[in-house]
Coordinates of C-alpha atoms in Angstrom, one line a residue:
M1 CA 19.4 -12.2 -34.5
N2 CA 15.7 -11.4 -36.0
K3 CA 14.9 -14.5 -34.3
I4 CA 16.0 -13.7 -31.2
I5 CA 14.4 -10.5 -31.1
K6 CA 11.2 -12.1 -31.9
E7 CA 11.4 -14.5 -29.1
N8 CA 11.9 -12.1 -26.3
K9 CA 10.4 -8.5 -27.3
V10 CA 8.3 -8.7 -24.4
F11 CA 11.7 -8.5 -22.4
I12 CA 13.5 -6.4 -24.5
L13 CA 10.3 -3.2 -25.0
S14 CA 9.7 -4.2 -21.0
S15 CA 12.9 -3.5 -20.1
L16 CA 13.4 -0.2 -21.9
I17 CA 9.9 0.7 -19.8
L18 CA 11.2 -0.3 -16.9
S19 CA 15.1 1.0 -17.1
L20 CA 13.6 4.5 -17.9
L21 CA 11.1 4.4 -15.1
L22 CA 14.5 3.3 -13.1
T23 CA 16.7 6.0 -14.3
I24 CA 14.2 9.4 -13.8
S25 CA 14.0 8.1 -10.3
V26 CA 17.6 7.7 -9.6
D27 CA 18.9 10.4 -11.2
F28 CA 16.1 12.7 -9.5
V29 CA 17.2 11.4 -5.8
D30 CA 20.8 12.8 -6.6
K31 CA 20.1 15.9 -8.6
K32 CA 16.9 16.4 -7.2
H33 CA 15.7 17.4 -11.1
F34 CA 14.4 15.9 -13.7
S35 CA 16.2 16.8 -16.7
I36 CA 17.1 14.3 -20.1
V37 CA 19.5 16.8 -21.3
N38 CA 22.7 15.1 -19.3
I39 CA 25.3 12.0 -20.5
G40 CA 24.9 10.9 -16.8
F41 CA 21.1 9.9 -17.4
W42 CA 21.6 8.2 -20.9
C43 CA 24.3 6.0 -19.4
K44 CA 22.4 5.4 -16.2
Y45 CA 19.6 4.0 -18.8
I46 CA 21.5 1.8 -21.4
V47 CA 23.3 0.0 -18.0
F48 CA 20.1 -0.4 -16.4
T49 CA 18.4 -2.1 -19.9
G50 CA 21.2 -3.8 -19.8
I51 CA 20.6 -5.0 -16.2
F52 CA 16.7 -5.4 -16.6
V53 CA 17.5 -7.6 -20.1
F54 CA 19.8 -9.9 -17.8
L55 CA 17.4 -10.2 -15.5
F56 CA 14.3 -11.3 -17.5
I57 CA 16.6 -14.1 -19.4
L58 CA 17.9 -15.3 -16.1
I59 CA 14.2 -15.3 -14.5
N60 CA 12.8 -17.2 -17.5
Y61 CA 16.2 -19.7 -17.5
V62 CA 15.1 -20.8 -14.0
D63 CA 11.9 -20.8 -15.0
N64 CA 12.0 -23.3 -17.5
K65 CA 14.8 -25.3 -15.8
I66 CA 13.2 -25.1 -12.1
I67 CA 9.9 -23.9 -12.0
K68 CA 7.7 -25.4 -14.7
K69 CA 9.3 -28.8 -12.9
I70 CA 8.3 -28.4 -9.8
N71 CA 4.7 -26.8 -10.7
V72 CA 1.6 -29.5 -10.6
K73 CA 1.6 -31.9 -13.8
K74 CA -1.8 -32.9 -12.7
D75 CA -4.7 -32.6 -10.7
E76 CA -3.9 -32.7 -7.0
E77 CA -6.9 -33.2 -4.5
Y78 CA -7.3 -32.0 -1.2
S79 CA -9.8 -33.1 1.4
K80 CA -11.8 -30.7 3.6
E81 CA -9.9 -31.9 6.2
D82 CA -6.2 -31.0 4.5
I83 CA -7.2 -27.4 3.7
I84 CA -8.1 -26.6 7.3
K85 CA -4.8 -28.3 8.2
I86 CA -2.6 -26.5 5.8
F87 CA -4.6 -23.3 6.9
L88 CA -4.0 -23.7 10.6
I89 CA 0.0 -25.3 10.3
N90 CA 0.6 -22.2 8.4
S91 CA -1.1 -19.6 11.0
M92 CA 1.2 -21.7 14.0
I93 CA 3.8 -20.6 11.7
L94 CA 3.3 -17.3 11.3
F95 CA 2.6 -17.1 14.6
A96 CA 5.3 -17.8 16.2
I97 CA 7.2 -15.7 14.0
L98 CA 5.3 -13.2 14.8
W99 CA 4.6 -13.4 18.4
I100 CA 8.9 -12.7 18.4
V101 CA 8.0 -9.4 16.7
Y102 CA 5.3 -8.7 19.3
L103 CA 7.3 -9.9 22.5
A104 CA 10.4 -7.2 21.0
L105 CA 8.2 -4.6 20.0
Y106 CA 5.5 -5.0 23.3
P107 CA 3.0 -3.2 23.5
G108 CA 3.8 -2.5 19.9
H109 CA 4.6 0.4 17.6
F110 CA 2.8 3.9 18.8
P111 CA 3.8 6.2 15.8
Y112 CA 1.6 8.3 13.4
D113 CA -1.9 8.9 13.7
A114 CA -3.1 6.5 16.6
P115 CA -2.5 9.4 19.6
R116 CA -4.6 11.8 17.5
Q117 CA -7.1 9.3 16.6
L118 CA -7.0 8.9 20.8
L119 CA -7.6 11.9 21.1
Q120 CA -10.9 12.3 19.3
V121 CA -12.2 10.1 21.6
F122 CA -11.3 10.4 24.7
H123 CA -10.5 14.1 24.8
Y124 CA -12.6 16.3 22.0
K125 CA -15.6 13.7 22.8
E126 CA -15.9 14.2 18.3
L127 CA -14.8 11.8 15.8
N128 CA -13.2 13.0 12.5
A129 CA -13.9 11.2 9.3
H130 CA -10.2 12.5 8.7
Q131 CA -8.7 9.3 10.1
P132 CA -10.8 6.3 9.5
V133 CA -13.6 6.3 12.4
I134 CA -13.5 2.2 12.2
H135 CA -10.6 2.4 13.1
T136 CA -10.1 4.7 15.7
L137 CA -13.2 3.4 17.5
L138 CA -11.5 -0.6 17.5
L139 CA -8.0 1.3 18.9
S140 CA -9.8 3.7 21.2
F141 CA -12.4 0.5 22.6
C142 CA -8.8 -1.4 22.6
I143 CA -7.0 1.2 25.1
S144 CA -10.2 1.4 27.0
I145 CA -10.5 -2.7 27.9
G146 CA -7.0 -2.3 28.6
N147 CA -7.5 0.6 31.3
K148 CA -10.6 -0.6 33.0
F149 CA -10.3 -4.0 33.4
F150 CA -6.3 -5.0 33.1
Y151 CA -3.3 -2.4 33.9
G152 CA -3.7 0.7 31.8
T153 CA -3.0 1.7 28.8
N154 CA -0.1 -0.2 27.7
C155 CA -1.9 -3.1 28.1
G156 CA -5.0 -1.6 26.2
F157 CA -2.8 -0.9 23.3
A158 CA -1.0 -4.7 23.8
I159 CA -4.3 -5.8 23.1
Y160 CA -4.9 -3.7 20.0
T161 CA -1.4 -5.1 19.0
F162 CA -2.3 -8.5 19.5
I163 CA -6.0 -8.5 17.3
Q164 CA -4.2 -6.6 14.5
M165 CA -1.2 -9.4 14.8
M166 CA -4.1 -12.2 14.1
I167 CA -6.2 -10.4 11.6
V168 CA -2.5 -10.3 9.7
I169 CA -2.0 -14.2 10.2
L170 CA -5.5 -15.0 9.5
S171 CA -5.2 -13.0 5.7
F172 CA -2.0 -14.1 4.9
S173 CA -3.2 -18.1 5.8
Y174 CA -6.7 -17.2 3.8
I175 CA -4.4 -16.4 0.8
F176 CA -1.9 -19.5 1.5
I177 CA -4.8 -21.6 1.0
K178 CA -6.4 -20.2 -2.0
L179 CA -3.0 -19.6 -4.1
L180 CA -3.0 -23.7 -3.9
K181 CA -6.6 -23.8 -5.0
F182 CA -5.3 -22.0 -7.9
N183 CA -2.9 -24.8 -7.8
V184 CA 0.0 -22.6 -7.4
N185 CA 3.2 -24.8 -6.3
K186 CA 3.4 -24.7 -2.5
Y187 CA 7.3 -23.8 -3.0
I188 CA 6.2 -21.6 -4.8
I189 CA 4.1 -19.8 -1.9
I190 CA 5.9 -20.8 0.9
I191 CA 8.7 -19.3 -0.4
S192 CA 6.9 -15.4 -1.4
E193 CA 5.1 -15.7 1.8
A194 CA 8.5 -15.9 3.6
L195 CA 10.1 -13.4 1.3
I196 CA 7.3 -10.5 3.4
V197 CA 7.1 -12.5 6.7
L198 CA 10.1 -12.5 7.1
N199 CA 11.0 -8.3 5.6
P200 CA 11.7 -6.4 9.1
V201 CA 9.7 -3.8 8.0
F202 CA 6.5 -5.7 7.3
Q203 CA 7.1 -6.9 10.8
I204 CA 7.1 -3.9 12.2
F205 CA 4.2 -2.6 10.5
V206 CA 2.7 -5.3 11.9
M207 CA 2.6 -4.2 15.3
T208 CA 2.1 -0.6 14.3
S209 CA -0.8 1.3 15.3
T210 CA -1.5 2.6 11.8
K211 CA -4.8 1.7 10.0
D212 CA -2.8 1.2 6.8
T213 CA -2.1 -2.9 8.7
I214 CA -5.7 -3.9 8.9
F215 CA -6.6 -2.2 5.4
S216 CA -3.7 -4.4 3.9
S217 CA -5.0 -7.4 5.4
L218 CA -8.6 -7.1 3.6
F219 CA -7.1 -5.4 0.9
I220 CA -5.1 -8.6 0.1
I221 CA -8.2 -10.9 0.6
W222 CA -10.1 -8.7 -1.6
V223 CA -7.2 -9.3 -4.4
I224 CA -7.8 -12.9 -3.9
H225 CA -11.3 -12.3 -4.5
V226 CA -11.0 -10.8 -7.4
I227 CA -8.5 -13.3 -8.8
E228 CA -11.3 -15.8 -7.7
M229 CA -13.5 -14.6 -10.1
Y230 CA -11.6 -15.4 -13.2
E231 CA -9.6 -18.3 -12.1
N232 CA -12.9 -20.3 -11.0
G233 CA -15.8 -17.9 -11.7
D234 CA -18.8 -20.1 -12.1
A235 CA -18.1 -21.5 -8.6
F236 CA -17.3 -18.6 -7.5
F237 CA -20.6 -16.6 -8.0
S238 CA -22.8 -20.0 -7.7
S239 CA -22.0 -19.8 -3.8
F240 CA -23.7 -17.2 -1.7
G241 CA -21.1 -17.2 0.9
K242 CA -18.8 -16.1 -1.2
I243 CA -21.2 -13.4 -2.4
V244 CA -21.5 -11.7 0.7
F245 CA -18.4 -12.7 1.9
Y246 CA -16.8 -11.0 -0.8
I247 CA -19.1 -7.8 0.0
I248 CA -18.2 -7.6 3.3
N249 CA -14.7 -7.8 3.1
T250 CA -14.5 -5.1 0.7
I251 CA -16.6 -2.1 3.0
L252 CA -14.5 -3.5 5.3
M253 CA -11.6 -3.1 3.5
C254 CA -12.8 0.9 2.1
L255 CA -13.9 2.1 5.4
F256 CA -10.2 1.2 7.2
R257 CA -9.2 3.5 4.5
K258 CA -11.5 4.6 2.0
Q259 CA -8.5 5.0 -1.2
G260 CA -10.1 1.6 -1.4
I261 CA -13.4 2.4 -2.6
F262 CA -11.6 4.4 -5.1
V263 CA -9.6 1.3 -6.0
V264 CA -12.5 -0.8 -6.1
F265 CA -14.4 1.4 -8.3
F266 CA -12.1 1.5 -11.0
I267 CA -11.8 -2.0 -11.3
G268 CA -15.0 -2.8 -11.3
L269 CA -15.2 -0.9 -14.1
I270 CA -12.9 -3.1 -15.8
Q271 CA -14.5 -5.9 -14.5
C272 CA -17.7 -5.2 -15.8
I273 CA -16.5 -5.4 -19.0
T274 CA -14.2 -8.5 -18.5
L275 CA -16.1 -10.6 -17.0
K276 CA -19.3 -10.8 -19.4
K277 CA -20.3 -14.6 -18.3
Y278 CA -21.1 -13.9 -14.5
F279 CA -22.1 -9.6 -15.5
K280 CA -25.8 -9.7 -13.7
K281 CA -24.1 -11.2 -10.7
Y282 CA -20.8 -9.4 -10.5
I283 CA -22.8 -5.5 -10.9
C284 CA -25.4 -6.4 -8.0
S285 CA -22.3 -7.1 -5.8
Y286 CA -20.4 -4.3 -7.2
L287 CA -23.1 -1.9 -6.5
C288 CA -24.1 -3.6 -3.3
V289 CA -20.8 -2.0 -1.9
I290 CA -20.7 1.3 -3.6
I291 CA -23.8 1.9 -2.6
I292 CA -23.6 0.3 0.7
F293 CA -20.2 2.7 1.4
N294 CA -21.4 5.9 0.4
L295 CA -24.7 5.1 2.9
I296 CA -22.0 4.4 5.7
I297 CA -20.2 7.6 5.2
G298 CA -22.8 10.0 4.3
P299 CA -25.9 9.9 6.0
V300 CA -25.3 7.5 8.8
S301 CA -21.7 9.1 9.5
S302 CA -24.2 12.5 9.4
W303 CA -26.3 10.9 11.7
F304 CA -23.9 10.3 14.4
G305 CA -21.6 13.9 14.5
I306 CA -19.1 12.2 12.7
I307 CA -16.8 15.6 11.0
K308 CA -16.4 15.2 7.5
S309 CA -12.7 14.6 6.2
P310 CA -11.1 17.8 4.8
I311 CA -11.7 18.9 0.9
R312 CA -7.4 19.4 1.5
E313 CA -6.5 16.4 1.5
I314 CA -7.3 15.4 -2.4
L315 CA -5.3 19.0 -3.2
S316 CA -1.9 17.6 -2.1
V317 CA -0.1 18.1 -5.3
P318 CA -1.2 21.8 -6.8
L319 CA -1.2 22.7 -3.8
Q320 CA 2.4 21.5 -3.2
Q321 CA 3.0 22.4 -7.4
I322 CA 2.1 26.5 -7.1
A323 CA 3.9 26.8 -3.4
R324 CA 6.8 25.5 -4.9
V325 CA 7.0 27.9 -8.0
I326 CA 7.4 30.8 -5.3
D327 CA 9.5 28.8 -3.7
E328 CA 12.0 28.6 -6.1
D329 CA 10.7 32.4 -7.6
G330 CA 9.2 30.9 -10.5
N331 CA 7.5 32.5 -13.3
I332 CA 4.6 34.2 -11.1
T333 CA 3.6 37.7 -10.7
D334 CA 2.9 39.4 -7.3
E335 CA -1.2 39.1 -8.5
Q336 CA -0.9 35.4 -8.9
K337 CA 0.8 35.0 -5.4
E338 CA -2.2 37.7 -4.2
I339 CA -4.8 35.3 -5.7
F340 CA -3.1 31.9 -3.7
Y341 CA -2.7 33.9 -0.7
K342 CA -6.0 33.6 -0.8
F343 CA -6.4 29.9 -0.2
V344 CA -3.0 29.0 1.8
S345 CA -1.6 31.9 3.7
E346 CA 1.9 33.2 2.9
D347 CA 3.1 32.2 6.3
D348 CA 2.0 28.5 5.3
V349 CA 4.0 28.9 2.0
K350 CA 6.9 29.8 3.3
K351 CA 6.6 26.4 5.4
Y352 CA 7.1 24.3 2.5
I353 CA 8.6 21.1 2.4
P354 CA 9.1 19.5 -1.1
Y355 CA 8.4 16.2 0.3
I356 CA 5.2 16.5 2.6
S357 CA 2.4 18.8 1.6
D358 CA 1.0 18.4 5.1
P359 CA 3.1 22.4 6.1
V360 CA 1.3 23.9 3.0
K361 CA -2.2 21.8 3.1
D362 CA -2.9 21.9 6.7
N363 CA -4.3 24.9 6.9
M364 CA -6.3 25.8 3.6
N365 CA -8.6 27.9 3.6
E366 CA -11.2 25.1 2.0
S367 CA -14.9 27.8 2.1
Y368 CA -13.0 29.7 0.0
F369 CA -11.8 27.5 -1.8
K370 CA -15.1 25.6 -2.0
S371 CA -16.6 28.7 -4.1
H372 CA -13.4 30.2 -6.0
I373 CA -12.6 26.9 -7.4
K374 CA -12.4 28.6 -11.1
D375 CA -10.3 30.8 -9.4
F376 CA -7.7 28.0 -8.3
M377 CA -8.2 26.0 -11.4
K378 CA -6.9 28.8 -14.0
L379 CA -4.4 30.1 -11.7
Y380 CA -3.2 26.1 -11.2
I381 CA -3.3 26.3 -14.9
N382 CA -1.8 29.4 -16.3
L383 CA 1.2 28.5 -13.8
G384 CA 2.0 25.2 -14.7
I385 CA 1.9 26.3 -18.2
N386 CA 4.2 28.7 -17.3
N387 CA 6.2 26.8 -14.8
F388 CA 6.1 23.1 -16.3
S389 CA 9.8 22.1 -15.2
T390 CA 8.6 22.7 -11.4
Y391 CA 5.5 20.9 -11.6
V392 CA 7.3 18.1 -12.9
D393 CA 9.7 18.1 -10.0
S394 CA 7.2 18.6 -7.6
F395 CA 5.4 15.6 -8.4
L396 CA 8.4 13.8 -8.7
Y397 CA 9.3 14.2 -5.2
G398 CA 5.9 13.1 -4.2
I399 CA 6.5 9.1 -5.9
V400 CA 10.4 8.8 -6.5
G401 CA 10.5 7.4 -3.2
Y402 CA 8.5 4.5 -4.1
M403 CA 10.4 3.8 -7.4
S404 CA 13.8 4.2 -6.8
P405 CA 15.7 2.6 -4.4
I406 CA 18.4 4.4 -3.4
E407 CA 16.9 6.2 -0.3
D408 CA 16.8 9.7 -0.6
E409 CA 19.2 10.7 2.4
D410 CA 17.4 13.9 2.9
N411 CA 14.0 12.4 2.9
D412 CA 12.6 12.5 6.2
Y413 CA 9.4 11.2 5.4
I414 CA 9.8 7.8 3.3
G415 CA 11.3 5.9 6.5
I416 CA 9.6 4.2 9.6
F417 CA 8.7 6.9 12.4
E418 CA 10.1 6.4 15.7
F419 CA 8.1 5.3 18.8
F420 CA 6.4 8.6 20.2
G421 CA 5.0 7.6 23.7
S422 CA 4.8 9.5 26.4
E423 CA 6.6 12.9 24.9
L424 CA 3.7 13.4 23.3
Y425 CA 1.4 12.5 25.8
E426 CA 2.9 14.5 27.7
V427 CA 2.1 17.1 25.2
F428 CA -1.7 16.5 24.9
K429 CA -1.9 15.8 28.2
L430 CA -4.7 13.3 28.1
P431 CA -7.2 13.1 31.4
Y432 CA -8.0 8.9 31.2
I433 CA -4.0 8.0 31.6
K434 CA -4.6 5.4 34.7
E435 CA -1.1 4.2 34.5
G436 CA 1.9 6.3 32.8
T437 CA 1.1 6.5 29.2
V438 CA 2.0 4.0 26.2
C439 CA 5.4 3.3 26.6
E440 CA 7.9 0.9 25.0
E441 CA 7.8 -2.1 27.1
S442 CA 10.6 -4.8 24.7
K443 CA 10.2 -8.7 25.8
F444 CA 12.9 -9.0 23.6
E445 CA 15.3 -6.5 24.0
G446 CA 18.0 -8.4 21.1
Y447 CA 15.4 -8.4 18.1
K448 CA 14.0 -5.7 19.4
S449 CA 17.4 -4.1 18.6
Y450 CA 17.7 -6.2 15.3
L451 CA 14.6 -4.6 14.4
D452 CA 15.4 -1.0 14.5
N453 CA 18.7 -1.0 13.3
A454 CA 17.9 -3.5 10.3
R455 CA 16.7 -1.1 7.5
E456 CA 18.5 2.2 8.2
T457 CA 22.0 1.2 9.6
L458 CA 22.1 -3.1 9.2
F459 CA 21.6 -3.7 5.6
A460 CA 22.0 -0.5 4.2
D461 CA 25.2 -1.2 2.8
I462 CA 24.3 -4.5 1.7
P463 CA 22.8 -4.1 -2.0
I464 CA 20.0 -6.9 -2.3
I465 CA 19.0 -7.1 1.6
S466 CA 18.7 -3.1 1.3
F467 CA 16.1 -3.4 -1.9
W468 CA 14.5 -6.0 0.3
C469 CA 14.1 -3.6 3.0
N470 CA 13.7 -0.3 0.4
T471 CA 10.0 1.3 -0.3
S472 CA 10.6 0.6 -3.7
F473 CA 11.0 -3.3 -3.5
S474 CA 7.2 -3.9 -4.2
F475 CA 6.7 -1.7 -6.8
W476 CA 9.8 -3.5 -8.8
I477 CA 8.2 -6.8 -7.5
F478 CA 5.2 -5.8 -9.4
A479 CA 6.5 -4.4 -12.3
V480 CA 9.2 -7.5 -12.9
C481 CA 6.6 -10.0 -12.3
T482 CA 3.8 -8.3 -14.4
V483 CA 6.1 -8.6 -17.4
I484 CA 6.5 -12.7 -16.5
I485 CA 2.3 -12.8 -17.0
I486 CA 2.6 -11.0 -20.2
Y487 CA 5.5 -12.8 -21.6
K488 CA 3.6 -16.3 -20.7
K489 CA 0.6 -14.9 -22.0
N490 CA -1.3 -15.0 -19.4
Y491 CA -3.0 -12.2 -19.0
K492 CA -6.2 -12.8 -17.2
Y493 CA -3.9 -12.2 -14.1
L494 CA -2.8 -8.9 -15.4
I495 CA -5.6 -8.0 -13.7
V496 CA -3.4 -7.9 -10.0
S497 CA -1.4 -5.4 -11.9
A498 CA -4.3 -3.2 -13.4
I499 CA -5.1 -2.8 -9.2
A500 CA -2.2 -2.0 -8.4
L501 CA -1.4 0.2 -11.3
I502 CA -4.6 2.3 -9.7
F503 CA -3.5 2.6 -6.4
G504 CA -0.4 3.7 -7.5
G505 CA -1.8 6.1 -9.6
I506 CA -3.8 7.0 -6.1
L507 CA -0.2 7.2 -3.8
A508 CA 0.9 9.8 -6.5
L509 CA -2.2 11.8 -5.7
G510 CA -0.7 12.0 -1.6
P511 CA 0.8 13.9 0.4
V512 CA 3.8 12.3 0.4
A513 CA 5.8 9.4 -0.2
C514 CA 5.6 7.3 2.7
I515 CA 6.5 3.5 3.0
R516 CA 3.2 2.9 5.2
Y517 CA 1.0 3.6 2.2
I518 CA 2.7 1.1 0.2
L519 CA 2.1 -1.8 2.4
P520 CA -1.0 -2.6 0.6
I521 CA 1.3 -3.8 -2.1
M522 CA 3.8 -5.4 0.6
F523 CA 1.7 -7.6 1.2
A524 CA 0.2 -8.7 -1.7
V525 CA 3.2 -9.8 -3.0
P526 CA 3.2 -13.4 -2.3
I527 CA 0.2 -13.1 -4.3
M528 CA 1.8 -11.3 -7.2
I529 CA 5.0 -13.6 -7.7
S530 CA 2.4 -17.4 -7.2
I531 CA 0.5 -16.0 -10.0
A532 CA 3.5 -15.1 -12.1
S533 CA 5.0 -18.6 -11.6
K534 CA 1.8 -20.2 -14.1
D535 CA 2.2 -21.4 -16.9
G536 CA -0.6 -19.3 -19.0
R537 CA -0.7 -22.6 -21.0
E538 CA -2.1 -25.0 -17.9
N539 CA -5.3 -25.4 -17.2
V540 CA -5.6 -27.1 -14.5
K541 CA -7.6 -27.2 -10.5
I542 CA -7.0 -28.6 -7.6
K543 CA -10.1 -30.9 -6.4
I544 CA -11.4 -30.0 -3.0
N545 CA -13.0 -33.3 -2.0
K546 CA -16.3 -33.1 0.3

């Protein structure tokens, strides 16, 4: 018995930790309050622990009996022509799959912030860094091309969607050949890639006009570069071209979503310690990314008159927590309320919604906050001490959507938003519209109907498939793969887990748990599954014949 426990201690300890996270999320979705002082909580915990232990034992069995047998046992040789051929074949297969989606959702999916981004260019004539300027310019450029040279706004939006689709395809094909070079079995790569590419949520977002899609494509290229630094550092850091590509891709990634720079910053600190052999070359590329990015969003943006992103975005969590204390009639005095109303009006606090901070934070008095930061922090800390459980509940409202495999029926913000189209434009009355507005013109109604219903109704009651379409799917894939990596003692790949952990921490501070925010982690699932399938004791490299 002791021998069994010793051999499986990683699985047992991991099961205890992961089942606790799962229990907290599922129990919170059910009760809307965090409490471990109830028998139902611990019953769920025991059941989930048993499920995780069984799952890890099953995975270990499959790994020993199947995966290790199909893994490469000796060096495979690929010529340069082979690599190009594999890249093209993978790209053509992805194109064939996503072309069907493109036709079904033609000219693309148009919710979220895209309409407001177009307003900056065509109506207000003023760019705002609240949305990534590079994405705003790309989107508006495509719309302009459609209006000027083709058949109007719909055609312009279709051009944007096609460009975005091609970026996704090329990034996934790039990842495919890199994983081959890392000696991951091609069948593992194919299966893990199919797991995401065939996912209806992924397919919709490939055609959705949100910055998250291109950001996610650049993100997985950055992740694979980080892995390459550990997997084959000599070749990476001896290649000027690879370093330049890394720098350009990383800067673009951060420009498409500024959260990227925080992930790069913290991962960079880890890499400065763990890449001692290549420290000088790495620190130069790392500082190059940080400096150039800050120059672009700082002096360069100011020179072009771009409005800076509001500070309220980083205050989502504390503003929501204080608003919840007031909404729940918590332990707060009238004097403390009046202090808070100087930062956020009483009318806005009354708009409080547990799942999203926008109603509370959108009209925050930022100038007053900047001159009274100490007063705000003092109020926040004092209220937190006296309303700790309320603060915890407020925080969990913002993160359980990423962890719970059970959908919260009261949360209207976790899913995929509807196509806005003409109704929104009728309100905005944009002057540049030539022929109507952006509207749905599906060329494949049957597949569009499948995509529209797959997540919400079609797969909703099918246990495993519904989880495949769930927002928490990527989180749990990463969690399980992290445990497998630790069990195999393949510790260098924990850098990918660290990336996901830091990114998740940034999401936890965001305004809402939204499926598009976790898109980069979904895009990275094939990478995580592939590296988890590798045996930590192997040190085989694929040779590239020149």
